Short mmCIF file of C-alpha atoms in Angstrom, two decimals:
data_model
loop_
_atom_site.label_atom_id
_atom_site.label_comp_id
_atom_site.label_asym_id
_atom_site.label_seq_id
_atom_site.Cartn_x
_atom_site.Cartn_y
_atom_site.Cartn_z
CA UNK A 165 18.03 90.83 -36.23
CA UNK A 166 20.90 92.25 -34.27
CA UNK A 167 23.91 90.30 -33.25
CA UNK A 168 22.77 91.85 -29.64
CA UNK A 169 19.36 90.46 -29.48
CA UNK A 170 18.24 87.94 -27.19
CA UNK A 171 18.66 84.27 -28.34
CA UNK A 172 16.26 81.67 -26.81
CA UNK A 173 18.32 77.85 -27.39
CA UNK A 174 15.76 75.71 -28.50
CA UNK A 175 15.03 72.23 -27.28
CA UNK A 176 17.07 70.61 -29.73
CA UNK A 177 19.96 72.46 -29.44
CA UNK A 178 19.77 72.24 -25.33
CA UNK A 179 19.33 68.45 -25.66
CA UNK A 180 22.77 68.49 -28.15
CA UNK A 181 24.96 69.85 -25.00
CA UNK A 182 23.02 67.40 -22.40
CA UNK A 183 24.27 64.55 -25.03
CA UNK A 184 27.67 65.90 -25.41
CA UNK A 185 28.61 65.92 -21.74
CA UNK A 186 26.88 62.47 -21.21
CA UNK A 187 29.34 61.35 -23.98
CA UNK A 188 32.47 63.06 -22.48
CA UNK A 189 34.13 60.40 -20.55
CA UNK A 190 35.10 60.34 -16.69
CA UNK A 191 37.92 61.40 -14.77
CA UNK A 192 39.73 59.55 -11.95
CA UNK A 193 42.79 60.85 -10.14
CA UNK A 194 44.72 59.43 -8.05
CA UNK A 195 46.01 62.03 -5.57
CA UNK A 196 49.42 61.41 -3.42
CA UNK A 197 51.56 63.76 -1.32
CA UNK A 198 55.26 62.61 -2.55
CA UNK A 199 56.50 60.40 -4.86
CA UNK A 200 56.13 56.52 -3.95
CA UNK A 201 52.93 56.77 -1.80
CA UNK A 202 51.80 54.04 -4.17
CA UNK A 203 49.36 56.15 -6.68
CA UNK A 204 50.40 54.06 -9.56
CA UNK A 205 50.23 51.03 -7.91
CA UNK A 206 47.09 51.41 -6.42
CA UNK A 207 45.56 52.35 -9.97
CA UNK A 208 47.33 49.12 -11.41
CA UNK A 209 45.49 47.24 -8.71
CA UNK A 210 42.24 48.64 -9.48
CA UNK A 211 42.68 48.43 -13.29
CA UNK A 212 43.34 44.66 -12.66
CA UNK A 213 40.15 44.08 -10.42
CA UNK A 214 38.31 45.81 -13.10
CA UNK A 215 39.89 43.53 -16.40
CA UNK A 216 38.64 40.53 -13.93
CA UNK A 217 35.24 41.58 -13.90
CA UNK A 218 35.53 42.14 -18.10
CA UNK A 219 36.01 45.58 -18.16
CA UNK A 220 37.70 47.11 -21.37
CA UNK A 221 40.77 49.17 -19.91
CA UNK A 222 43.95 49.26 -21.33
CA UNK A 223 47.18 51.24 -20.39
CA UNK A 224 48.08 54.20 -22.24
CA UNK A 225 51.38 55.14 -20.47
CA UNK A 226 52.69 53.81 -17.40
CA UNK A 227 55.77 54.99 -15.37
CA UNK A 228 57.09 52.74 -13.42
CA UNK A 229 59.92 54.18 -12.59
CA UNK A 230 61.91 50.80 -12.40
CA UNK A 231 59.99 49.61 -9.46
CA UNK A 232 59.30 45.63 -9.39
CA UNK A 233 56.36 45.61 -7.27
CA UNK A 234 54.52 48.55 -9.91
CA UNK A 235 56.13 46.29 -12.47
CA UNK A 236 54.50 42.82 -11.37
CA UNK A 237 51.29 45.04 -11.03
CA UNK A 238 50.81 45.25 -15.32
CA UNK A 239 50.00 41.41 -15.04
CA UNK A 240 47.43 41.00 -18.27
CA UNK A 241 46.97 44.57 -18.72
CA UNK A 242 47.40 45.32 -22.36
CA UNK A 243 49.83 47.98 -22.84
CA UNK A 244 49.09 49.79 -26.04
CA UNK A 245 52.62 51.19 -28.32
CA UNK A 246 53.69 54.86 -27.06
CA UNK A 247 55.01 57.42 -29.48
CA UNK A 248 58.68 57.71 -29.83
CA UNK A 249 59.79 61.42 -30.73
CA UNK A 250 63.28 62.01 -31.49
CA UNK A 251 64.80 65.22 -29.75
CA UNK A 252 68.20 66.20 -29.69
CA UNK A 253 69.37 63.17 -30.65
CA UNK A 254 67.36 61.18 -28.20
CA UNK A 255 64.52 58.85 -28.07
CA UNK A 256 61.41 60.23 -25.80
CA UNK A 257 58.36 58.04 -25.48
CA UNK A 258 55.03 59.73 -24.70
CA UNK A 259 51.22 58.76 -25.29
CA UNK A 260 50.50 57.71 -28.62
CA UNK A 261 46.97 59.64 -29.20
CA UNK A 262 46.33 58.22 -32.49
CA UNK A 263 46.57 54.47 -30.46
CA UNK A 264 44.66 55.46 -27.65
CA UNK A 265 41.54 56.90 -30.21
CA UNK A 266 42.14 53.62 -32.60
CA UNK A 267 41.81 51.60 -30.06
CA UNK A 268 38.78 53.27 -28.29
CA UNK A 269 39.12 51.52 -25.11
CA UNK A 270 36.38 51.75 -22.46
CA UNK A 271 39.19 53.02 -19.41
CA UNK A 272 42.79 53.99 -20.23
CA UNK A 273 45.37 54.51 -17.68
CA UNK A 274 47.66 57.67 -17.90
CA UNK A 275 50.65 57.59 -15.33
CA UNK A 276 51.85 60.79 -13.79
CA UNK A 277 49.36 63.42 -15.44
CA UNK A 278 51.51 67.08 -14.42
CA UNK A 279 53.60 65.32 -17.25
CA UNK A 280 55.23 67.83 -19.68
CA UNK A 281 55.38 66.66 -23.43
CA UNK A 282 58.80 66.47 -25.47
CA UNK A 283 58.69 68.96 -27.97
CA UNK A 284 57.19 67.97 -31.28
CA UNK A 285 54.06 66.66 -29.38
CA UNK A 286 50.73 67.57 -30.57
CA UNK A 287 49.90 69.04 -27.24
CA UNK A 288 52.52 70.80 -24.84
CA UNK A 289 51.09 69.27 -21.87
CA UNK A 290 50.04 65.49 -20.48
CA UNK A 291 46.85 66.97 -19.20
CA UNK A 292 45.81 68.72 -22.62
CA UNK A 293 45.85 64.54 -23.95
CA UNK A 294 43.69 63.92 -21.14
CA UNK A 295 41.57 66.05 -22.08
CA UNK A 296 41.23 65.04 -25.96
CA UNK A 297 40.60 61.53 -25.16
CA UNK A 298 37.85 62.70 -22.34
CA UNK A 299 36.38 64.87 -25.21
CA UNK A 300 36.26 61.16 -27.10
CA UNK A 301 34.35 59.64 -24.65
CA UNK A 302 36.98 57.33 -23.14
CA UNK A 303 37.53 57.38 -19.35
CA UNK A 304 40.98 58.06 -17.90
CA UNK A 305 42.59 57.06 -14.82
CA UNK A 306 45.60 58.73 -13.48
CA UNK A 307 48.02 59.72 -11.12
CA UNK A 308 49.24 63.36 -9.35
CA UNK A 309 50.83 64.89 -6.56
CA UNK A 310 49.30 67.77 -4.63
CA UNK A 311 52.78 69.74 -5.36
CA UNK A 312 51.94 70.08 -9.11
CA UNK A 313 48.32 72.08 -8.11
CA UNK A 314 49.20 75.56 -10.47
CA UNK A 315 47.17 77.15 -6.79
CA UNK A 316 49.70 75.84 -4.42
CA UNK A 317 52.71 76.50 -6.03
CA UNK A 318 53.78 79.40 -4.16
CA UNK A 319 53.03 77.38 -1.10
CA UNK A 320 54.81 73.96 -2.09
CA UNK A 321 58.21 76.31 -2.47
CA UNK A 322 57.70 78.00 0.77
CA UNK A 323 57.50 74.48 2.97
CA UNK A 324 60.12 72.64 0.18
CA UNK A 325 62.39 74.85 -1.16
CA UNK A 326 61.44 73.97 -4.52
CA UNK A 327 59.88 75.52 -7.23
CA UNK A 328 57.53 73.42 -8.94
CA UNK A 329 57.87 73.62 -12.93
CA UNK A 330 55.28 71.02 -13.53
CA UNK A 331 51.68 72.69 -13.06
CA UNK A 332 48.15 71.67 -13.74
CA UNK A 333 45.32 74.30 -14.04
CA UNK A 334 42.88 73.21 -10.63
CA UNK A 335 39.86 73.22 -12.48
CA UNK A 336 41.52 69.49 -13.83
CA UNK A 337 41.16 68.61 -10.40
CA UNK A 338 38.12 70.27 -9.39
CA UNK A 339 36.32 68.65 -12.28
CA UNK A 340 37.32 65.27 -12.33
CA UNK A 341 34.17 62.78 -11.04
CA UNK A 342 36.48 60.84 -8.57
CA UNK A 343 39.79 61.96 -6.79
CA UNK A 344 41.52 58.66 -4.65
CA UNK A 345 43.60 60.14 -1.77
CA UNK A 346 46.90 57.57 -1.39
CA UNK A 347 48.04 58.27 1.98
CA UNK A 348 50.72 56.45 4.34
CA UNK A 349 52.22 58.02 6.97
CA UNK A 350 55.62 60.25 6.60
CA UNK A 351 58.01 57.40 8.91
CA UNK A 352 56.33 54.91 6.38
CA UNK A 353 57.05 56.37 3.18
CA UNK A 354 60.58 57.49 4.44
CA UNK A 355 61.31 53.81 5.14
CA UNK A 356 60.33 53.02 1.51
CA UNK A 357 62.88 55.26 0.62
CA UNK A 358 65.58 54.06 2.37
CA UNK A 359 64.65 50.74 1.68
CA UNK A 360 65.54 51.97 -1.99
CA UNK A 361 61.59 51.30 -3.08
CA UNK A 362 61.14 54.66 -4.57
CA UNK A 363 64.98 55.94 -5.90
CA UNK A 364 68.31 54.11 -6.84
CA UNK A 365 70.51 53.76 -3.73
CA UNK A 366 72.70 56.78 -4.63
CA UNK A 367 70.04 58.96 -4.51
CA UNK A 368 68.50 58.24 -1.14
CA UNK A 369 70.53 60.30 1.40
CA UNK A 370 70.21 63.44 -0.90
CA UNK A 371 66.42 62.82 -1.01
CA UNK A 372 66.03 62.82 2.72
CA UNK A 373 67.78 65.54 3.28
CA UNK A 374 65.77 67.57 0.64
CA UNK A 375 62.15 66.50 -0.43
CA UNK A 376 61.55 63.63 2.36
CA UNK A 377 62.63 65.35 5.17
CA UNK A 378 59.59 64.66 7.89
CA UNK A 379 58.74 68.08 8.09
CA UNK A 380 57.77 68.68 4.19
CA UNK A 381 55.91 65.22 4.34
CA UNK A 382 54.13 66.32 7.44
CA UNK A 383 53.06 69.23 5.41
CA UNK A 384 52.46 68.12 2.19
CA UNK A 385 50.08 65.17 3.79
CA UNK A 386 48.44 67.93 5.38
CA UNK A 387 47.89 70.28 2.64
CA UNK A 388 46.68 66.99 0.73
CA UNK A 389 43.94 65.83 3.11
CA UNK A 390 42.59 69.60 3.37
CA UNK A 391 42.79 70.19 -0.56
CA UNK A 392 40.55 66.95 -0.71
CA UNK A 393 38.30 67.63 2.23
CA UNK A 394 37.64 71.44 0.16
CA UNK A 395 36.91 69.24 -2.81
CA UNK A 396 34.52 67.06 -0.66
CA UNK A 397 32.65 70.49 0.90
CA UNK A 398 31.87 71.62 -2.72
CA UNK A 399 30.21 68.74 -3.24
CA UNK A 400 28.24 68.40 -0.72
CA UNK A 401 27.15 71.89 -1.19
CA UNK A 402 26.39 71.83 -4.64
CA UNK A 403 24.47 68.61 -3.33
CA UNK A 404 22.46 70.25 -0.91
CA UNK A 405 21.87 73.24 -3.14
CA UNK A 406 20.56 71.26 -5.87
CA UNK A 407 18.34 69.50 -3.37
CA UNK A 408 16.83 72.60 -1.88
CA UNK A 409 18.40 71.05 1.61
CA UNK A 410 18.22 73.89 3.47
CA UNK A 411 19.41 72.30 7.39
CA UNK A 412 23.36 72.39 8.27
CA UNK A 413 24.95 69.32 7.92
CA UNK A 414 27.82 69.14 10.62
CA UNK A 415 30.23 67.40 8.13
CA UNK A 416 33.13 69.85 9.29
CA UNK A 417 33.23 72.39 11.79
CA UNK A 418 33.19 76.53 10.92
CA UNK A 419 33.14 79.10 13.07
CA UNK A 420 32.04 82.55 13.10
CA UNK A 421 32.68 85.48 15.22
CA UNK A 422 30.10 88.11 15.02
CA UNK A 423 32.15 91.87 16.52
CA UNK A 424 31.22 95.21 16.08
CA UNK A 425 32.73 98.78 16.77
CA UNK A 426 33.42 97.89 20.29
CA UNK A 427 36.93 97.02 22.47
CA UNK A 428 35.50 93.77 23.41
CA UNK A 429 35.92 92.14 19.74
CA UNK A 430 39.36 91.61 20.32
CA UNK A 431 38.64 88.70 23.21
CA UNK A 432 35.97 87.36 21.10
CA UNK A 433 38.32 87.23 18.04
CA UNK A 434 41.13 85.50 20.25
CA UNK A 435 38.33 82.95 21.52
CA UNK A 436 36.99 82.40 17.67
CA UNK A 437 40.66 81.34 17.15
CA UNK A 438 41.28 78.78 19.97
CA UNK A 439 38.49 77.26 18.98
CA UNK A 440 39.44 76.61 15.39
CA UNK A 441 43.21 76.39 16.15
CA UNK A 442 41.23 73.34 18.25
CA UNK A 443 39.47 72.04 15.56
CA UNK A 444 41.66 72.99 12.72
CA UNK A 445 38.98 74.37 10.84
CA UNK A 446 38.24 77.72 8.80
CA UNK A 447 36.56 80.05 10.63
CA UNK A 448 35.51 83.85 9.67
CA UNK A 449 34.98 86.94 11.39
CA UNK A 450 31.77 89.21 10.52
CA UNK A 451 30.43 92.49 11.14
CA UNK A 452 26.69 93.98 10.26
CA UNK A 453 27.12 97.34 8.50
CA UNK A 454 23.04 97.93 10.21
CA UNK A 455 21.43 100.31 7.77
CA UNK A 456 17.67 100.49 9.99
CA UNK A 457 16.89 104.03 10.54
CA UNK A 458 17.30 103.58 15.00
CA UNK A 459 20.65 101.81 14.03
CA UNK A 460 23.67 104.18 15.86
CA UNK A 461 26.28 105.45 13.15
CA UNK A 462 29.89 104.78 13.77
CA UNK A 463 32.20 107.54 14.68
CA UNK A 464 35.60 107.28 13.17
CA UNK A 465 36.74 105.95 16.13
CA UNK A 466 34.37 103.20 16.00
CA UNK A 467 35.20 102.38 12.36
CA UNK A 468 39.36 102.67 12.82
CA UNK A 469 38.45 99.93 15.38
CA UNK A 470 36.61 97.66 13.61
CA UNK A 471 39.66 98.02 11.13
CA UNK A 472 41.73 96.86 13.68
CA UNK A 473 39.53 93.95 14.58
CA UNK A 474 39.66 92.75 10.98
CA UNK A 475 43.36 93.55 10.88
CA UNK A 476 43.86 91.05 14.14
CA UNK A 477 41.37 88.43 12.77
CA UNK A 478 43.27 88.46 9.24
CA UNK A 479 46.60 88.04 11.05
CA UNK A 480 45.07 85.18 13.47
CA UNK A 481 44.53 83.26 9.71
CA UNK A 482 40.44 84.10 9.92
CA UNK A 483 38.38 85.75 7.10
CA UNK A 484 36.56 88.89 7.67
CA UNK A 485 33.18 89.73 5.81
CA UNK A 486 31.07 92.67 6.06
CA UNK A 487 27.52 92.37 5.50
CA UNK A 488 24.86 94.78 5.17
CA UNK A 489 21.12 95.40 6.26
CA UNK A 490 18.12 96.77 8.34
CA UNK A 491 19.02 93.63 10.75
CA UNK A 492 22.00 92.44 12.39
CA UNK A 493 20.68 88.69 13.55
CA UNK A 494 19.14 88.45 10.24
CA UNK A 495 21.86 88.62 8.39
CA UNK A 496 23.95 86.69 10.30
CA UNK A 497 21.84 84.45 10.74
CA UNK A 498 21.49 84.01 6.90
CA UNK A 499 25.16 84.20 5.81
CA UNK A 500 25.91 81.21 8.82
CA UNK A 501 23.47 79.25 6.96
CA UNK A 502 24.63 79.90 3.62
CA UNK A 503 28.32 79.29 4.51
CA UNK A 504 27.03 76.01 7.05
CA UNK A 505 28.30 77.80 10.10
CA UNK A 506 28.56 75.28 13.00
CA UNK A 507 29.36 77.57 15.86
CA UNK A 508 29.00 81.13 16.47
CA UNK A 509 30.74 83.23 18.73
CA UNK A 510 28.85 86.70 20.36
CA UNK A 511 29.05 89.03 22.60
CA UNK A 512 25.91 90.78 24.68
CA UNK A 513 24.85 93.68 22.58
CA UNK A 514 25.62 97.07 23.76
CA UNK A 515 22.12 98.54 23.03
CA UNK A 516 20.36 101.86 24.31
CA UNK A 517 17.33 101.29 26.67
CA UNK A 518 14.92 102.31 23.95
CA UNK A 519 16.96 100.50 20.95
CA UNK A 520 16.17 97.59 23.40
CA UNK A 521 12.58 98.21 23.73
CA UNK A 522 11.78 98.77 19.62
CA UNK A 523 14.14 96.27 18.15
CA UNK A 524 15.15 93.96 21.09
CA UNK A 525 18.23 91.80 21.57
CA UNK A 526 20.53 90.39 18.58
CA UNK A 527 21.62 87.78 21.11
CA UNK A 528 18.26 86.64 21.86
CA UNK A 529 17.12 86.67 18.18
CA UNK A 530 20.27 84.51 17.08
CA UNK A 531 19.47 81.58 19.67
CA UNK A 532 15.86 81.92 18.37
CA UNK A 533 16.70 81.71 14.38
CA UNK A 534 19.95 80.10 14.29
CA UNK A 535 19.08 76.65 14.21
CA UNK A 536 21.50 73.21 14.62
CA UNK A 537 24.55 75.72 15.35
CA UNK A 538 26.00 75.63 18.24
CA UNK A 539 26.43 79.74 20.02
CA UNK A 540 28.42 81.33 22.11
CA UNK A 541 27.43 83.97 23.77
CA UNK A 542 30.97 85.43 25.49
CA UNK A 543 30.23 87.85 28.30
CA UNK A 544 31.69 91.25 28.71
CA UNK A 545 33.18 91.48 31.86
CA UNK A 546 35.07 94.93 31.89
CA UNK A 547 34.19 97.37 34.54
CA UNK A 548 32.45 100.71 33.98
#
């Protein structure tokens, strides 16, 4: 037998992989937007509420950063040794692997997970122990800030000013069976701040001038609650997918603009984005490339503005898509359902008499088939 042939996995070996991920332990994160939201205290909380009800959870490194009231949190939390590396003539503590795996604790808390190891560590990053001890079966709970997402990098330094060195690949994120948003408001956490909760008094004015001014927090909050709500949306699509739940569940609003080769796209792009600008939502703008034999061919004219409707969408923050097939309301009619569209936006065709009489109406074929989303149907009120 080739090594090219086909290879059927038996039963045994298929029910080997179903038993390995059942053993893998679980992920819980902890998700703030700035340091001193209260991640870590919140997870000391909950690790206390859970060694009440006999759970077996231990800590495996906690950074408390001096604060008393994340301090008084450890209560009867047993805190198991951390490994001391010597580097450069200094002492750095990090997990201790070997304790964590002796130990073979139920839950182990791991404080600020971006974390990257002193050198001499078996693993470069915090995240890679994570890992190991998941791969043993233990569950970890930890902490991160949306800055250190390896995705949003680029955008963290355009709001801050500050390039993030401290990364973690999203999949971490994405993969993880429970991610706890910790959110106050901006005025809230800045009075922590000044209050000296999160940083020794001499570093408090520098801080609010930099990191904390309200217009990062503003945005980082923001780009927080969206990151989560994205996480949220896969979920409930692989959900409904795996389901067969074929109806649209109007957990968020999207929008879809449906243009063609014709001046009047423009208004109906500039509607599509009031009304997400409205509902702060993503919304995308689609054309039918029609392919049925009656179906009129663009002219280069036609096609440069289509281009140009894309070009206007793209700059108006909307996603284009084209789609092809014999029928313009079926498909999008089918990619709004695939992509839970809640409202589309149309114009009235612009079809010849007899391409009215042998195919009919998009319009009217998109109210009939497009069901639980809401349509526009934008009329075109230039003269002629």
């Amino acid at each position: 037998m080739s090594n090219n042939s086909f290879y059927r996995t038996t039963p045994e070996e298929a029910l080997k992989v179903v038993e390995k991920e059942i053993s893998k332990g679980h992920l819980k994160i902890f998700l703030g937007y700035a340091p001193g939201v209260g991640k870590t205290y919140s997870m000391l909380n909950e690790a206390n509420r859970m060694l009440k009800r006999g759970q077996d959870i231990v800590i495996g490194y906690l950074e408390s950063h001096g604060r008393q009231e994340t301090n008084s949190q450890v209560d009867s939390l047993e805190v198991l040794p951390r490994k001391k590396i010597n580097y450069n003539n200094m002492i750095l503590e990090e997990i201790h692997l070997g304790e964590v795996l002796k130990r073979n604790p139920k839950i182990v808390l791991i404080d600020e997970l971006a974390h990257t190891n002193a050198p001499g560590s078996k693993n470069k990053k915090r995240y890679e122990d994570v890992l190991e001890i998941l791969e043993h079966g233990i569950d970890v709970v930890t902490t991160l800030n949306i800055q250190h997402l390896e995705s949003l990098n680029d955008v963290i330094k355009q709001i801050t000013g500050i390039t993030v060195r401290e990364t973690i690949p999203d999949i971490i994120v994405e993969n993880a069976e429970e991610v706890v948003v910790i959110d106050i408001t901006p005025s809230a956490l800045q009075s922590r701040l000044k209050r000296g909760d999160i940083y020794k008094n001499e570093n408090i004015a520098r801080a609010l001038k930099n990191f904390f001014r309200g217009g990062n927090l503003n945005a980082l909050r923001e780009i927080t609650l969206r990151q989560t709500a994205e996480e949220v949306d896969d979920d409930l699509a692989e959900y409904m997918k795996k389901h067969n739940i074929r109806e649209n569940w109007h957990t968020a609003e999207r929008v879809m603009v449906c243009v063609s080769a014709n001046p009047f796209g423009k208004k109906l792009i500039r509607r599509g984005a009031r009304i997400a600008k409205r509902y702060k939502c993503e919304w995308i703008v689609a054309t039918v490339n029609c392919t049925h034999a009656l179906a009129t061919t663009p002219s280069k004219k036609g096609l440069d503005m289509l281009a140009n409707h894309f070009k206007l969408a793209e700059q108006l923050g909307a996603e284009t898509i084209t789609l092809t097939g014999k029928s313009v309301s079926r498909e999008l009619v089918r990619f709004a359902s695939q992509k839970h569209i809640t409202q589309i936006i149309i114009g009235h065709a612009n079809r010849s008499f007899w391409q009215m009489v042998f195919r009919g109406s998009p319009v009217t074929k998109i109210l009939r088939h497009a069901k639980d989303i809401e349509i526009h149907v934008i009329p075109d009120n230039r003269s002629f």
